[in-house]
mmCIF file of C-alpha atoms in Angstrom:
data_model
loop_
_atom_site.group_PDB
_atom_site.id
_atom_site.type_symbol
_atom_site.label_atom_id
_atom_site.label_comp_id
_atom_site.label_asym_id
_atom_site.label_seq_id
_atom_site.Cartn_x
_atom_site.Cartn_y
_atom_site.Cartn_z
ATOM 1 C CA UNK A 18 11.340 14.058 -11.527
ATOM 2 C CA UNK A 19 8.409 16.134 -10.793
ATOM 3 C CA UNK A 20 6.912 16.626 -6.893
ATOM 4 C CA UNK A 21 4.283 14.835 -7.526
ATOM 5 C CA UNK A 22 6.606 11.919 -8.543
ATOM 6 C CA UNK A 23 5.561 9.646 -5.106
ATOM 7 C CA UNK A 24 3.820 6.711 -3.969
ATOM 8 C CA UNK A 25 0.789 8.810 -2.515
ATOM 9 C CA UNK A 26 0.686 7.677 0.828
ATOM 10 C CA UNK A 27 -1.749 9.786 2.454
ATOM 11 C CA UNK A 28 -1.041 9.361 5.594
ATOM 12 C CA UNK A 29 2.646 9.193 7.079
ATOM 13 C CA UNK A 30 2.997 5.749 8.555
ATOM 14 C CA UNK A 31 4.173 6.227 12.024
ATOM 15 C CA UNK A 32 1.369 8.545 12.540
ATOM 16 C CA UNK A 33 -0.858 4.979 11.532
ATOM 17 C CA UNK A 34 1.561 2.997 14.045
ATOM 18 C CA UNK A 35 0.786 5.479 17.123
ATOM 19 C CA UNK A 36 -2.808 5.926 15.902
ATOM 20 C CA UNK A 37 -3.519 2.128 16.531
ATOM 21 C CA UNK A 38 -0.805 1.755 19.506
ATOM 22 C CA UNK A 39 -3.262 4.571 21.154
ATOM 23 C CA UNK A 40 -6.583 3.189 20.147
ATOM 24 C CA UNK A 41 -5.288 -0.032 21.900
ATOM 25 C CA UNK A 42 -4.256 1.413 25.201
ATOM 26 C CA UNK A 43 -7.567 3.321 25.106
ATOM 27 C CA UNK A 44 -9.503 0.495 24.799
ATOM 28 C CA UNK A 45 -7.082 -1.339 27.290
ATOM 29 C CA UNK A 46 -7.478 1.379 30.263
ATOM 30 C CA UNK A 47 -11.355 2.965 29.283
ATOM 31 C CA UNK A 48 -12.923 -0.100 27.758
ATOM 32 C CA UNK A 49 -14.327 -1.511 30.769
ATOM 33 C CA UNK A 50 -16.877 1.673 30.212
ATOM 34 C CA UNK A 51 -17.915 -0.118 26.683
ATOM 35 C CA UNK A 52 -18.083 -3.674 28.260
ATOM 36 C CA UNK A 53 -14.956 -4.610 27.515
ATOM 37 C CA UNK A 54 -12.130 -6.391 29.578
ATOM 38 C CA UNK A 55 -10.120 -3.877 30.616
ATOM 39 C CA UNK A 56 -7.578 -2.117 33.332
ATOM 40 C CA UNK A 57 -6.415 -4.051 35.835
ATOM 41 C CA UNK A 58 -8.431 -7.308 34.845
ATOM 42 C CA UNK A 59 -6.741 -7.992 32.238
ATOM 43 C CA UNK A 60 -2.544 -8.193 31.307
ATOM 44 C CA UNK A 61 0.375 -9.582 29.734
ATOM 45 C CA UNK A 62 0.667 -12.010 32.523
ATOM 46 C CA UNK A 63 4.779 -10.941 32.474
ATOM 47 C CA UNK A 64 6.543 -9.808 36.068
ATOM 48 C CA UNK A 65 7.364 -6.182 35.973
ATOM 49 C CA UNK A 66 11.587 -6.548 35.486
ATOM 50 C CA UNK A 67 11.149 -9.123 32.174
ATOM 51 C CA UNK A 68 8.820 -7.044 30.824
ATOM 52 C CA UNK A 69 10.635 -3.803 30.857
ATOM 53 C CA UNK A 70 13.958 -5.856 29.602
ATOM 54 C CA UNK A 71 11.463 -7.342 26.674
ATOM 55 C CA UNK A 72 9.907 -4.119 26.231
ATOM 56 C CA UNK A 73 13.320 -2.360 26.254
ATOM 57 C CA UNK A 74 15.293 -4.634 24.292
ATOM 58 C CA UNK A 75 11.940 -4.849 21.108
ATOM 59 C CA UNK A 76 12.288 -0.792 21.306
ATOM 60 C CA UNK A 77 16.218 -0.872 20.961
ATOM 61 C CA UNK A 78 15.636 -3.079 18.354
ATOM 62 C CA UNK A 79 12.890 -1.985 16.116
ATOM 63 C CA UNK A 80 14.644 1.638 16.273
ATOM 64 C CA UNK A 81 18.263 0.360 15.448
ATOM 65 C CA UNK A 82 16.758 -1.318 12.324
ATOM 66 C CA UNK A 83 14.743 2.017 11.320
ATOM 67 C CA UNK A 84 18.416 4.065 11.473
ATOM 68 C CA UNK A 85 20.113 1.435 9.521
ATOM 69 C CA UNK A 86 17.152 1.475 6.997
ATOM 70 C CA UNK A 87 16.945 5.207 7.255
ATOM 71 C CA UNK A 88 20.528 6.100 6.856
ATOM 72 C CA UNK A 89 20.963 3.238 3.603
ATOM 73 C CA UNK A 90 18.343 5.938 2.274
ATOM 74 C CA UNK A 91 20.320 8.895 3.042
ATOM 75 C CA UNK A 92 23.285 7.335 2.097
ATOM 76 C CA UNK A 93 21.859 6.394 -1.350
ATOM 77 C CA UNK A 94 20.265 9.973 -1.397
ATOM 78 C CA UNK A 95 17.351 9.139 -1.959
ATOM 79 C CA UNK A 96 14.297 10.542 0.614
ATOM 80 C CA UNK A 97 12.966 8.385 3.116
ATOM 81 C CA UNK A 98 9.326 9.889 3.476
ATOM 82 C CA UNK A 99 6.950 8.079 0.994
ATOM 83 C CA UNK A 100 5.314 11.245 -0.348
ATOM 84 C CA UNK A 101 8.532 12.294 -1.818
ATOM 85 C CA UNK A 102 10.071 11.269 -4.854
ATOM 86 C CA UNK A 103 12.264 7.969 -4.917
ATOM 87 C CA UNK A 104 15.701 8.607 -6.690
ATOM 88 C CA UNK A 105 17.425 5.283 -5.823
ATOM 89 C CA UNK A 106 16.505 1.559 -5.000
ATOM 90 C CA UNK A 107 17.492 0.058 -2.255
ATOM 91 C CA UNK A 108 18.614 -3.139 -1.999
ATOM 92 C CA UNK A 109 21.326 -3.579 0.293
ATOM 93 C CA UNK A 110 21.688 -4.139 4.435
ATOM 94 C CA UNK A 111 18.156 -4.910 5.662
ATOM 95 C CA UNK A 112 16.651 -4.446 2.347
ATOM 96 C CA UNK A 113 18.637 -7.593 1.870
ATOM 97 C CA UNK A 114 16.121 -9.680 4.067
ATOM 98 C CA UNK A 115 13.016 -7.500 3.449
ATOM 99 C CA UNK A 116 11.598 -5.036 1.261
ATOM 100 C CA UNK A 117 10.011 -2.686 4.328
ATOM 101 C CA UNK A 118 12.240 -3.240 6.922
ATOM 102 C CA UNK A 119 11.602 0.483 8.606
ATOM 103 C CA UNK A 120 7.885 -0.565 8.811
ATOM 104 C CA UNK A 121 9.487 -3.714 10.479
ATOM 105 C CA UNK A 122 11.241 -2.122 12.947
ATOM 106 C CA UNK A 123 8.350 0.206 13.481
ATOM 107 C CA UNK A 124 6.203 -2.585 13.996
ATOM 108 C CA UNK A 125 8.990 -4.311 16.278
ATOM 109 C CA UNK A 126 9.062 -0.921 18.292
ATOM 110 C CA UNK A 127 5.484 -0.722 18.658
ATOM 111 C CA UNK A 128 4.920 -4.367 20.258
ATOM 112 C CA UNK A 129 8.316 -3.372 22.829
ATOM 113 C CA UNK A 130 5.794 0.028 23.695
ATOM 114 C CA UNK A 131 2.708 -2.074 24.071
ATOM 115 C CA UNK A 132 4.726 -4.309 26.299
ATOM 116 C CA UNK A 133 6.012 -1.741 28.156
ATOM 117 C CA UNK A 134 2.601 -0.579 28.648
ATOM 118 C CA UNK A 135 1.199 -3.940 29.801
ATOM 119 C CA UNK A 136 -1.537 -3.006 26.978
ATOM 120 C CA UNK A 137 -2.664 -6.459 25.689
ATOM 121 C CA UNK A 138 -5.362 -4.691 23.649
ATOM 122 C CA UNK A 139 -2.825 -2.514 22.076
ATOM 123 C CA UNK A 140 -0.356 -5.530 21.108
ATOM 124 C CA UNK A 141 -3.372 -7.349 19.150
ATOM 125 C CA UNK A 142 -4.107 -4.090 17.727
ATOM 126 C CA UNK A 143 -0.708 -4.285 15.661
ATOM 127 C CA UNK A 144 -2.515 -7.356 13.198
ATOM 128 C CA UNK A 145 -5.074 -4.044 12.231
ATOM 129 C CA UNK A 146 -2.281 -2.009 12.036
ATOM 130 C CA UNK A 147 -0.148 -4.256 9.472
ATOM 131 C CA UNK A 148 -3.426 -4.437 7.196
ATOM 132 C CA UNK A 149 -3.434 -0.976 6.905
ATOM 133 C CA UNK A 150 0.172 -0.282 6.262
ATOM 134 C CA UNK A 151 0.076 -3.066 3.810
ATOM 135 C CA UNK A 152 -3.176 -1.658 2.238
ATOM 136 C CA UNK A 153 -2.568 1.898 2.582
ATOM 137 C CA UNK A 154 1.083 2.443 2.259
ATOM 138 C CA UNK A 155 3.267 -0.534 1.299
ATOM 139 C CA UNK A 156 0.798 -1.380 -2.149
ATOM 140 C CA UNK A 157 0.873 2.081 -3.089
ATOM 141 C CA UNK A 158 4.711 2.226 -2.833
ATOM 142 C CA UNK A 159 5.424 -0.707 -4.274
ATOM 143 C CA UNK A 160 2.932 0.405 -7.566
ATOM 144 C CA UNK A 161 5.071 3.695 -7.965
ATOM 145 C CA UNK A 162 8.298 1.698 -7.557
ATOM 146 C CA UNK A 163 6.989 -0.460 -10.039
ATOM 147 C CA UNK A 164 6.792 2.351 -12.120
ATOM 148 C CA UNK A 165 9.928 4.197 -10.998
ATOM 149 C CA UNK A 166 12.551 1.506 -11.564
ATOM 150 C CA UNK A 167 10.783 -1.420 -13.696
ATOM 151 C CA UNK A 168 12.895 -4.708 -14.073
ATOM 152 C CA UNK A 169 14.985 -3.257 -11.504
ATOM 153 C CA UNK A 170 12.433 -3.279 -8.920
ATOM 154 C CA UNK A 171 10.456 -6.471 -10.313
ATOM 155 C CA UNK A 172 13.565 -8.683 -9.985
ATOM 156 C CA UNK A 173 14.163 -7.450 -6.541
ATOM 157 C CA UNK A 174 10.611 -8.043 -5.507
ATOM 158 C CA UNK A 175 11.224 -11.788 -6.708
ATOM 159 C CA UNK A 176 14.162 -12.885 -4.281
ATOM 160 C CA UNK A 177 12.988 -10.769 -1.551
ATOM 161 C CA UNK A 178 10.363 -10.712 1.113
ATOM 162 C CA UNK A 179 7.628 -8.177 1.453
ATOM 163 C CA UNK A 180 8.033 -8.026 5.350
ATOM 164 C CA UNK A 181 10.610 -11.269 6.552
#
């Protein structure tokens, strides 16, 4: 397997989760300046104690699936950064119930930190987000597993879920 053996993701994806999670609060704090509702007009509408335990509990969450995912990887030894080569399928624990559960729990983590922010503006901004990391990411890895593994990967596509 050559280096150039990968999906060709571009961009890494958490780097696309906290690009849109900060384009969100921007637009949440500054966007009043742009005609926008923004700041202190506008909010989650949750008191200050549930929405630190919601925000805590989403960030606990989304990060405890990403290990599990993560370490399945490691375990199976193959990498878990899309622009290197893929030397194993996985198909067990939370690969079980979806195909991308680290972009999942990424996206799980990034609604607890736009919570915790009290950023309505960046929690819509996670629909964008999605599109792109289906678009930009999840296609292209799913072509070069296509390619990698074959029937393999083809009959685990079938009985499982792209996202849940």
């Amino acid at each position: 397997m050559s280096t150039r053996d990968h999906p060709n993701v571009a961009v890494p994806p958490p780097l696309i989760y906290f690009a849109f999670l900060g384009l969100g609060w921007a637009l949440d704090r500054y966007g009043a300046q742009i005609g926008l509702p923004a700041g202190e007009d506008i909010s989650l509408g949750l008191g200050t104690e549930l929405r630190r335990g919601i925000a805590l509990g989403m960030i606990i969450g989304g990060l405890l699936l990403d290990g599990m995912a993560a370490g399945l990887f490691r375990r199976l030894g193959t990498a878990v950064e899309p622009w290197k080569p893929s030397t194993a399928l996985a198909t067990d624990g939370p690969y079980r119930f979806s195909r991308n559960p680290i972009y999942v729990g990424f996206a799980i983590t990034y609604a607890g930190l736009a919570i915790a922010m009290d950023s309505p503006i960046a929690l819509l901004m996670l629909v964008p987000c999605l599109v792109v990391i289906d678009w930009a990411v999840i296609r292209k890895e799913e072509a070069y597993l296509t390619r990698t593994f074959g029937a393999e990967y083809d009959a685990y596509r079938n009985r499982v879920r792209r996202w849940l």
